[in-house]
mmCIF file of C-alpha atoms in Angstrom:
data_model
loop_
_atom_site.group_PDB
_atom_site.id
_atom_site.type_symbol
_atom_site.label_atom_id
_atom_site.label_comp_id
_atom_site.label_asym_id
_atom_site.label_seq_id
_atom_site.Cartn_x
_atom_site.Cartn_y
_atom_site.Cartn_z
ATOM 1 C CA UNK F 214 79.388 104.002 63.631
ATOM 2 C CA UNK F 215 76.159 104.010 61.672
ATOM 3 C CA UNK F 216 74.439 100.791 60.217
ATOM 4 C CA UNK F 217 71.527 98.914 59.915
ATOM 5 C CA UNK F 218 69.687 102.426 61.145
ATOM 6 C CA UNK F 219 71.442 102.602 64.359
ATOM 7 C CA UNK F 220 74.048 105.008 65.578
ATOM 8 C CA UNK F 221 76.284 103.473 67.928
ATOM 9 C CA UNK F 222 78.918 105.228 70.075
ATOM 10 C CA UNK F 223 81.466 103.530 72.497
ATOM 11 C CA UNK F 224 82.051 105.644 75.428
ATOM 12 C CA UNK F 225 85.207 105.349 77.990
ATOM 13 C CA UNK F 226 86.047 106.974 81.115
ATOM 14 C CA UNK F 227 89.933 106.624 81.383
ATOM 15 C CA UNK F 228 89.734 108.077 84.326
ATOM 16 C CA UNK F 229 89.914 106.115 87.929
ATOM 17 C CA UNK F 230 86.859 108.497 89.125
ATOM 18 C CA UNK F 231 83.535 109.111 88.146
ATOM 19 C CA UNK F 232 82.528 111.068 85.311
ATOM 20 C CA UNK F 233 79.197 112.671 85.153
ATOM 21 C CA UNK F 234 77.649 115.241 82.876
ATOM 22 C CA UNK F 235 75.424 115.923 79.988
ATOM 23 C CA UNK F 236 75.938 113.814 76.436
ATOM 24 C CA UNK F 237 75.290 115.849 73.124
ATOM 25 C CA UNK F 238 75.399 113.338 69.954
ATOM 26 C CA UNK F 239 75.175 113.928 66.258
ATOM 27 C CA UNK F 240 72.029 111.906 65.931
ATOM 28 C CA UNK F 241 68.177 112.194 65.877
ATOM 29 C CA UNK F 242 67.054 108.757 65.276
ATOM 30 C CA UNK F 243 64.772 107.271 68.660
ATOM 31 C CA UNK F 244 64.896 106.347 71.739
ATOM 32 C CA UNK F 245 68.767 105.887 72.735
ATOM 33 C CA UNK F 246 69.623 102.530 74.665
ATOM 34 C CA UNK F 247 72.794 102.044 77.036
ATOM 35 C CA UNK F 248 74.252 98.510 76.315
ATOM 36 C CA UNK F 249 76.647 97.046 79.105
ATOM 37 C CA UNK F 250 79.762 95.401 77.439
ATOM 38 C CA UNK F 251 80.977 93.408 80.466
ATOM 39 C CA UNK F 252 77.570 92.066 81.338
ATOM 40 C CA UNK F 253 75.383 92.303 78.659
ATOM 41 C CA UNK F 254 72.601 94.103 79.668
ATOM 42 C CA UNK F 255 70.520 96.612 78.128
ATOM 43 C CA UNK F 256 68.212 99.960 79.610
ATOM 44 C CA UNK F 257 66.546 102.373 77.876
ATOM 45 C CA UNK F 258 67.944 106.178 78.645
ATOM 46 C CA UNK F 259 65.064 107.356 81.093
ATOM 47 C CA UNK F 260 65.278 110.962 80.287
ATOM 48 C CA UNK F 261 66.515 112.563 76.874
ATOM 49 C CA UNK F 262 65.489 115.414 74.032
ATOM 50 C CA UNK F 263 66.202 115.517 70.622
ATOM 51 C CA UNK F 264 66.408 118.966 69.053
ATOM 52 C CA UNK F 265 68.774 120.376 65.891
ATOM 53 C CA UNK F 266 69.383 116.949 64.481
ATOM 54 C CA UNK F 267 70.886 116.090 67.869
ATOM 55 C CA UNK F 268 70.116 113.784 71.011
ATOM 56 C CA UNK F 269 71.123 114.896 74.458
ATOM 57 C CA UNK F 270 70.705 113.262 78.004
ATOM 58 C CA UNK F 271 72.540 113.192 81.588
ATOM 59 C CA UNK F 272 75.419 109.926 81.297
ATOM 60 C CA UNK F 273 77.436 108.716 84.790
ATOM 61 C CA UNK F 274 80.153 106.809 84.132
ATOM 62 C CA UNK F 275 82.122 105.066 87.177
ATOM 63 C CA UNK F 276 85.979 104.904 87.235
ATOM 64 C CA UNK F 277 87.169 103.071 83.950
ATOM 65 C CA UNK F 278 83.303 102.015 83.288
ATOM 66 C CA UNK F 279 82.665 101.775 79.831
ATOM 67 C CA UNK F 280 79.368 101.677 77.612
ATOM 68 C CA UNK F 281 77.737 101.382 74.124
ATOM 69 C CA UNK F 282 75.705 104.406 73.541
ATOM 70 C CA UNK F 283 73.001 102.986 70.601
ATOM 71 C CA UNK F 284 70.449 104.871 69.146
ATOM 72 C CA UNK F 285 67.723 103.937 66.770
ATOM 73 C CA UNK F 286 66.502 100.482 65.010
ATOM 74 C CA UNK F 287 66.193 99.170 69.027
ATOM 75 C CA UNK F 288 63.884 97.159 70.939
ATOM 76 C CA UNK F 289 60.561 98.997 71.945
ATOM 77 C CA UNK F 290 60.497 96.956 74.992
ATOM 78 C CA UNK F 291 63.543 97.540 76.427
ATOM 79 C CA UNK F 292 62.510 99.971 79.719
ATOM 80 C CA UNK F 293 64.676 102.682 80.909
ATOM 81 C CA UNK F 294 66.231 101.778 84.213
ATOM 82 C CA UNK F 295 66.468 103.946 86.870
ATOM 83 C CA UNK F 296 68.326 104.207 90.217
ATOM 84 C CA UNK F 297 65.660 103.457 93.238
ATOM 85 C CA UNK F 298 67.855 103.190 96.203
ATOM 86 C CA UNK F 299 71.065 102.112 97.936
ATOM 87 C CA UNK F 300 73.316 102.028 100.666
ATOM 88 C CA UNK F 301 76.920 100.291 101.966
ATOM 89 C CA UNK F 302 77.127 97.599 104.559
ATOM 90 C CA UNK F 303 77.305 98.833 107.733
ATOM 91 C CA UNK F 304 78.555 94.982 109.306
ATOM 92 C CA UNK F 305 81.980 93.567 110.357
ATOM 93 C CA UNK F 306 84.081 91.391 107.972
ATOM 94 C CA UNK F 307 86.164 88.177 109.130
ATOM 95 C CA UNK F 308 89.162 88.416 107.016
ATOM 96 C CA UNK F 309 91.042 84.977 106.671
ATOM 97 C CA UNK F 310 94.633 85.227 104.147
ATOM 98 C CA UNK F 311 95.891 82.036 103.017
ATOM 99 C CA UNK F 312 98.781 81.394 100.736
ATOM 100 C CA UNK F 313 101.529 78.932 100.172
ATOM 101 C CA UNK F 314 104.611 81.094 100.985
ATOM 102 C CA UNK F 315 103.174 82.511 105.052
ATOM 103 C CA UNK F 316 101.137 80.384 107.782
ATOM 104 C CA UNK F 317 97.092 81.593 107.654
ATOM 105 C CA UNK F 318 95.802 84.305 109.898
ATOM 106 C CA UNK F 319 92.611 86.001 110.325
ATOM 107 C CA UNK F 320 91.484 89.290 111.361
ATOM 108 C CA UNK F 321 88.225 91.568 111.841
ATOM 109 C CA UNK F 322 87.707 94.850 110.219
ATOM 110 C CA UNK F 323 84.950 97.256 109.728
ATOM 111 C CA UNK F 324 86.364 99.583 107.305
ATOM 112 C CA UNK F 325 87.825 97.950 104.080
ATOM 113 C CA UNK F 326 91.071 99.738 102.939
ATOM 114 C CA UNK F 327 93.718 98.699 100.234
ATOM 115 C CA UNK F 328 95.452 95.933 102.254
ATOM 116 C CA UNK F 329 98.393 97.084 100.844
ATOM 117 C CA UNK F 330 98.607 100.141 102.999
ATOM 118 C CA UNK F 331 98.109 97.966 106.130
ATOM 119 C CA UNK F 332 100.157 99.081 109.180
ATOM 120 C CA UNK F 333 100.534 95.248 109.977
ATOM 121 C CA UNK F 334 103.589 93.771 107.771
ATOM 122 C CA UNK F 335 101.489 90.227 107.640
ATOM 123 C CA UNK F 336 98.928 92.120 105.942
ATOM 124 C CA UNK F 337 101.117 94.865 104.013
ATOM 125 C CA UNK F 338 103.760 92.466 102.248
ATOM 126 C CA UNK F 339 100.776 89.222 101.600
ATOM 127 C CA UNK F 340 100.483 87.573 98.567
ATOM 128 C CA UNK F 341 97.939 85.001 98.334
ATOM 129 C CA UNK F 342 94.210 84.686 98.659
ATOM 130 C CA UNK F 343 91.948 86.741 101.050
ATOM 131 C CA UNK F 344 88.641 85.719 101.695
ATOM 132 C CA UNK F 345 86.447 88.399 103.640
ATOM 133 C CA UNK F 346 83.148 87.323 104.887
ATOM 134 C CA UNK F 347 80.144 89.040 105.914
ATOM 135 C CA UNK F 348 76.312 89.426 106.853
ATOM 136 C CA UNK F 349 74.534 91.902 105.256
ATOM 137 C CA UNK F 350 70.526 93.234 105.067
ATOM 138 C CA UNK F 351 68.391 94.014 102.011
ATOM 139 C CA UNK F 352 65.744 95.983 102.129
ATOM 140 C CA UNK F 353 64.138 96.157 98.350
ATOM 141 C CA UNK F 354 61.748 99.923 98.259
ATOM 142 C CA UNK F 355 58.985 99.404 95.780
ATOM 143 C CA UNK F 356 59.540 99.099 92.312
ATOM 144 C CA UNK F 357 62.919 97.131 92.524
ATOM 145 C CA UNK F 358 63.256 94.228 90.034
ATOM 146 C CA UNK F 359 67.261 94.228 90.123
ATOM 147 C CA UNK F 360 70.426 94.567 92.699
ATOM 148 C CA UNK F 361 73.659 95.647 92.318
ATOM 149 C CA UNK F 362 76.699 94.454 94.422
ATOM 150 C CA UNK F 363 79.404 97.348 93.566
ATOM 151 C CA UNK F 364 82.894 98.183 95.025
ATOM 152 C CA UNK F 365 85.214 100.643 94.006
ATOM 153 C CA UNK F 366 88.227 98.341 93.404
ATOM 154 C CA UNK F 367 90.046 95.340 93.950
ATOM 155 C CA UNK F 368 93.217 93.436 93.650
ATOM 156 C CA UNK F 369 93.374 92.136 91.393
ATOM 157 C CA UNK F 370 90.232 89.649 90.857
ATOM 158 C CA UNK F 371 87.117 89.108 93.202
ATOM 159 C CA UNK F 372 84.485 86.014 93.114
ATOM 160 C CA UNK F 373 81.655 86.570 95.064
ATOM 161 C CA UNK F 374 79.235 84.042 96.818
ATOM 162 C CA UNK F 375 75.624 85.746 98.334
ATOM 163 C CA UNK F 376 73.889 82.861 100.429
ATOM 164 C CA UNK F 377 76.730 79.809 99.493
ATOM 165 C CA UNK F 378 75.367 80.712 95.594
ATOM 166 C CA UNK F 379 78.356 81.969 93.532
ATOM 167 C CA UNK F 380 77.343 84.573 91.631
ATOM 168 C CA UNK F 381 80.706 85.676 89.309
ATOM 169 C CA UNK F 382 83.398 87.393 89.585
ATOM 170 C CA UNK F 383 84.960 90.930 88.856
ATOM 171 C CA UNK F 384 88.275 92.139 87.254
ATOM 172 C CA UNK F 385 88.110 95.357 85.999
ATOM 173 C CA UNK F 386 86.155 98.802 87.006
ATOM 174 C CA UNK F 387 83.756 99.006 87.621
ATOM 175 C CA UNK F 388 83.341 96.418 89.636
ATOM 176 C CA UNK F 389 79.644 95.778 90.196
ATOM 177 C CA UNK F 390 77.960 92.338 89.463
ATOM 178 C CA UNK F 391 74.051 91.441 89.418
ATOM 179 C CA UNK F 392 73.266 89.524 92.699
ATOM 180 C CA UNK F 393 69.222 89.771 91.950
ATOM 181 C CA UNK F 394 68.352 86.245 91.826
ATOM 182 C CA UNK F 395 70.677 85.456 94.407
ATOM 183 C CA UNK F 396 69.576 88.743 97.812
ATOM 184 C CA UNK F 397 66.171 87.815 99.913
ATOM 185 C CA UNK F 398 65.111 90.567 101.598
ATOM 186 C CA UNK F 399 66.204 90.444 105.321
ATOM 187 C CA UNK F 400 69.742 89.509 106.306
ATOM 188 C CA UNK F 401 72.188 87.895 103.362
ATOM 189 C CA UNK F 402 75.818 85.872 104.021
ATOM 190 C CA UNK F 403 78.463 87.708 101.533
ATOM 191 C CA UNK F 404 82.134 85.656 100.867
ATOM 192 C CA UNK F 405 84.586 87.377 98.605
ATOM 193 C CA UNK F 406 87.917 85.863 97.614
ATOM 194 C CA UNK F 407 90.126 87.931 96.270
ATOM 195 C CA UNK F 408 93.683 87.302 94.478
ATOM 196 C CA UNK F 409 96.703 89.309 94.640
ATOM 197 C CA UNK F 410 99.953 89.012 93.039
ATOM 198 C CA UNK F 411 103.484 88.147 93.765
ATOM 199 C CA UNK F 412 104.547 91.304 93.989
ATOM 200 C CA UNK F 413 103.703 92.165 98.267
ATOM 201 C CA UNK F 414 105.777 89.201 99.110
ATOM 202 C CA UNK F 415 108.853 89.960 97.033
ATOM 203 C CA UNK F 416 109.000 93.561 98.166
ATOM 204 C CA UNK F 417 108.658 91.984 101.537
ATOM 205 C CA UNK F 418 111.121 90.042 101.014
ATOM 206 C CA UNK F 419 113.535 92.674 100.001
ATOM 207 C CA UNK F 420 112.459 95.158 102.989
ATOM 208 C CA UNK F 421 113.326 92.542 105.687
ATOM 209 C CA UNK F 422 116.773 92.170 103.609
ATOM 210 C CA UNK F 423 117.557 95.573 103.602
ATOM 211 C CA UNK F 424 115.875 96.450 107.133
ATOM 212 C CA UNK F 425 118.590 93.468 108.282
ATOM 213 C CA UNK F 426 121.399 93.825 106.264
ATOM 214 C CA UNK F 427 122.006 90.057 106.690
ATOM 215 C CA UNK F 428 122.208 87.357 103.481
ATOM 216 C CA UNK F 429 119.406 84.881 102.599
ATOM 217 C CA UNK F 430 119.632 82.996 105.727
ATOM 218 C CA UNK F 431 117.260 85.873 107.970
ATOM 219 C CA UNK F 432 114.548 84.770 105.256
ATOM 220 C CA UNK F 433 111.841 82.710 106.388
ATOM 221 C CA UNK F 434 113.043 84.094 110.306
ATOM 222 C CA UNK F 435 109.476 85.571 111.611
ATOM 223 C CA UNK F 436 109.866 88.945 112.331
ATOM 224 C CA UNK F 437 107.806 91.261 114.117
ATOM 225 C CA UNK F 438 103.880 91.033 114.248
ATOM 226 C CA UNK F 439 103.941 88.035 113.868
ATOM 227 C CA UNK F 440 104.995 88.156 110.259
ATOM 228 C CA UNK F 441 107.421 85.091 108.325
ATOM 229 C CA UNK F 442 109.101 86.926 106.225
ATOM 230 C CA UNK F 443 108.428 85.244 102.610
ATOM 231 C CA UNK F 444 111.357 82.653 101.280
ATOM 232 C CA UNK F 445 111.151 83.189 97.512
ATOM 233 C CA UNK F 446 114.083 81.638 94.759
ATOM 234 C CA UNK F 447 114.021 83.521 91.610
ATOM 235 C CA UNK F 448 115.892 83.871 88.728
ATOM 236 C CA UNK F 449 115.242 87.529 88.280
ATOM 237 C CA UNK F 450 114.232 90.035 90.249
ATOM 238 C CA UNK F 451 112.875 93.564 89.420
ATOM 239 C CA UNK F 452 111.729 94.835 92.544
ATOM 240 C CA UNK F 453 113.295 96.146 95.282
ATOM 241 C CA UNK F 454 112.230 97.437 99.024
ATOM 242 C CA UNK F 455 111.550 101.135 97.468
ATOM 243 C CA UNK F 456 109.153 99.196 94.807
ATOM 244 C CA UNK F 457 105.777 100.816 95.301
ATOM 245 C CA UNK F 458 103.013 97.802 96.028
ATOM 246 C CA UNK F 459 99.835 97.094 93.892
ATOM 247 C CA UNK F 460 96.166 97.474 95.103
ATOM 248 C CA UNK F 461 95.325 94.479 97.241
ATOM 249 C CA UNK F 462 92.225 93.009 98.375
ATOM 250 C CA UNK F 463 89.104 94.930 98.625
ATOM 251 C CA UNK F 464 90.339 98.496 98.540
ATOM 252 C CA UNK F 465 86.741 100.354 99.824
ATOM 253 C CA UNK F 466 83.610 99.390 100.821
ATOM 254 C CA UNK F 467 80.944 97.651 99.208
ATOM 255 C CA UNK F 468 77.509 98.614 98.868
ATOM 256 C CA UNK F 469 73.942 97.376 97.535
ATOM 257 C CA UNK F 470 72.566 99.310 94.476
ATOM 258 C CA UNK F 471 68.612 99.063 93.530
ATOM 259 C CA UNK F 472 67.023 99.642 90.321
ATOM 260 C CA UNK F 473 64.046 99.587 89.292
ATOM 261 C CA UNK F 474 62.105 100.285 85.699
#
């Protein structure tokens, strides 16, 4: 779209990976901007030429990240923002699950995985909240004015708290969220809660049915690991033991990004 002296593009990676490469558009008009549509924010493109009537630059886009390419009619003070360091947490987690259908448990882990592929049944077939809970270390290089919390994905919301501050929450890929005002350098608390759906307990449900063979009464029996098998009434019911599960919890690990200008 062209107006008001701008020429504004909308660009999409469909795609659940990244997407990287070099950006040719139809336009000669200034300095082109990248404008954030789930946050908001605004950077200058650090590096770009203009030649033929056309603008070109290198673009990264994460799985199913999205961004307003604008160029022309912007802000002169708007700096280009570039990447200035970065690195994943390296610490434990203590996982706690809590939900109204299966007593709470806890765990440890040091490597985050889609809970839904859990060996454990507890973990595999929970539906509920998980909360996972961390320390973590910052360590800003010079020239850093903003941080990044990112993660690859999660099911299927997460809030996040740095230092008891909440500082929002993430739904959709990519999921990264500004935690600048919130990081001192040195070591940082970290609490995520995620949500899942109801789907891990039904298909729970039905696998200890079928795995059984006996009516309603084996629900609710605990099984083994330690896992109650769910007791859900409903009127219908799509899914069945064979139903493949949804991504659950934090499915990778999560890492500090630095920026600077």
């Amino acid at each position: 779209r062209s107006e008001e002296g701008r020429d504004v593009y909308f660009l999409f990676n469909a795609s659940s990976e990244p997407l990287s490469g070099r950006l040719s558009l139809r336009c000669a008009g200034g300095n082109p901007e990248l404008w954030n549509p789930v946050d908001g924010s605004r950077g200058a493109v650090a590096e770009f030429s203009t030649e033929g009537g056309r603008t070109s630059f290198d673009i990264s886009l994460a799985g199913g990240e999205s961004l307003f390419v604008v160029v022309g009619g912007g802000d002169a003070a708007v700096a280009a923002v570039r990447r200035v360091g970065g690195y994943p947490f390296e610490y434990r987690w203590d996982v706690s699950f809590s939900s109204p259908v299966s007593e709470p448990f806890s765990t440890t882990m040091y490597d985050l995985r889609n809970l839904s592929e859990n060996d454990e049944r507890r973990i595999r077939f929970f539906s509920g909240r998980t909360t996972y809970s961390s320390l973590f270390e910052v360590r800003k290089p010079v020239g850093c004015d903003r941080v990044e919390l990112v993660m690859r994905e999660a099911g299927t919301s997460a809030k996040v708290w740095i230092n008891d501050r909440y500082v929002g929450g993430m739904w959709t890929r990519p999921y990264r969220i500004d935690v600048t005002d919130a990081v001192r350098n040195g070591m940082n608390s970290i609490r995520i809660e995620t949500a899942g759906t109801w789907v891990n307990a039904i298909v729970g449900m039905m696998t200890a049915l079928s795995d059984s063979r006996t009516p309603d009464a084996e629900v609710g029996a605990v099984a083994d690991e330690g896992w109650r098998v769910p007791q859900l009434r409903f009127a219908v019911n799509t899914y069945t033991e064979r139903s493949e599960l949804p991504v659950s919890g934090i499915a990778s690990g999560v890492s500090l990004i630095y920026y600077g200008r």
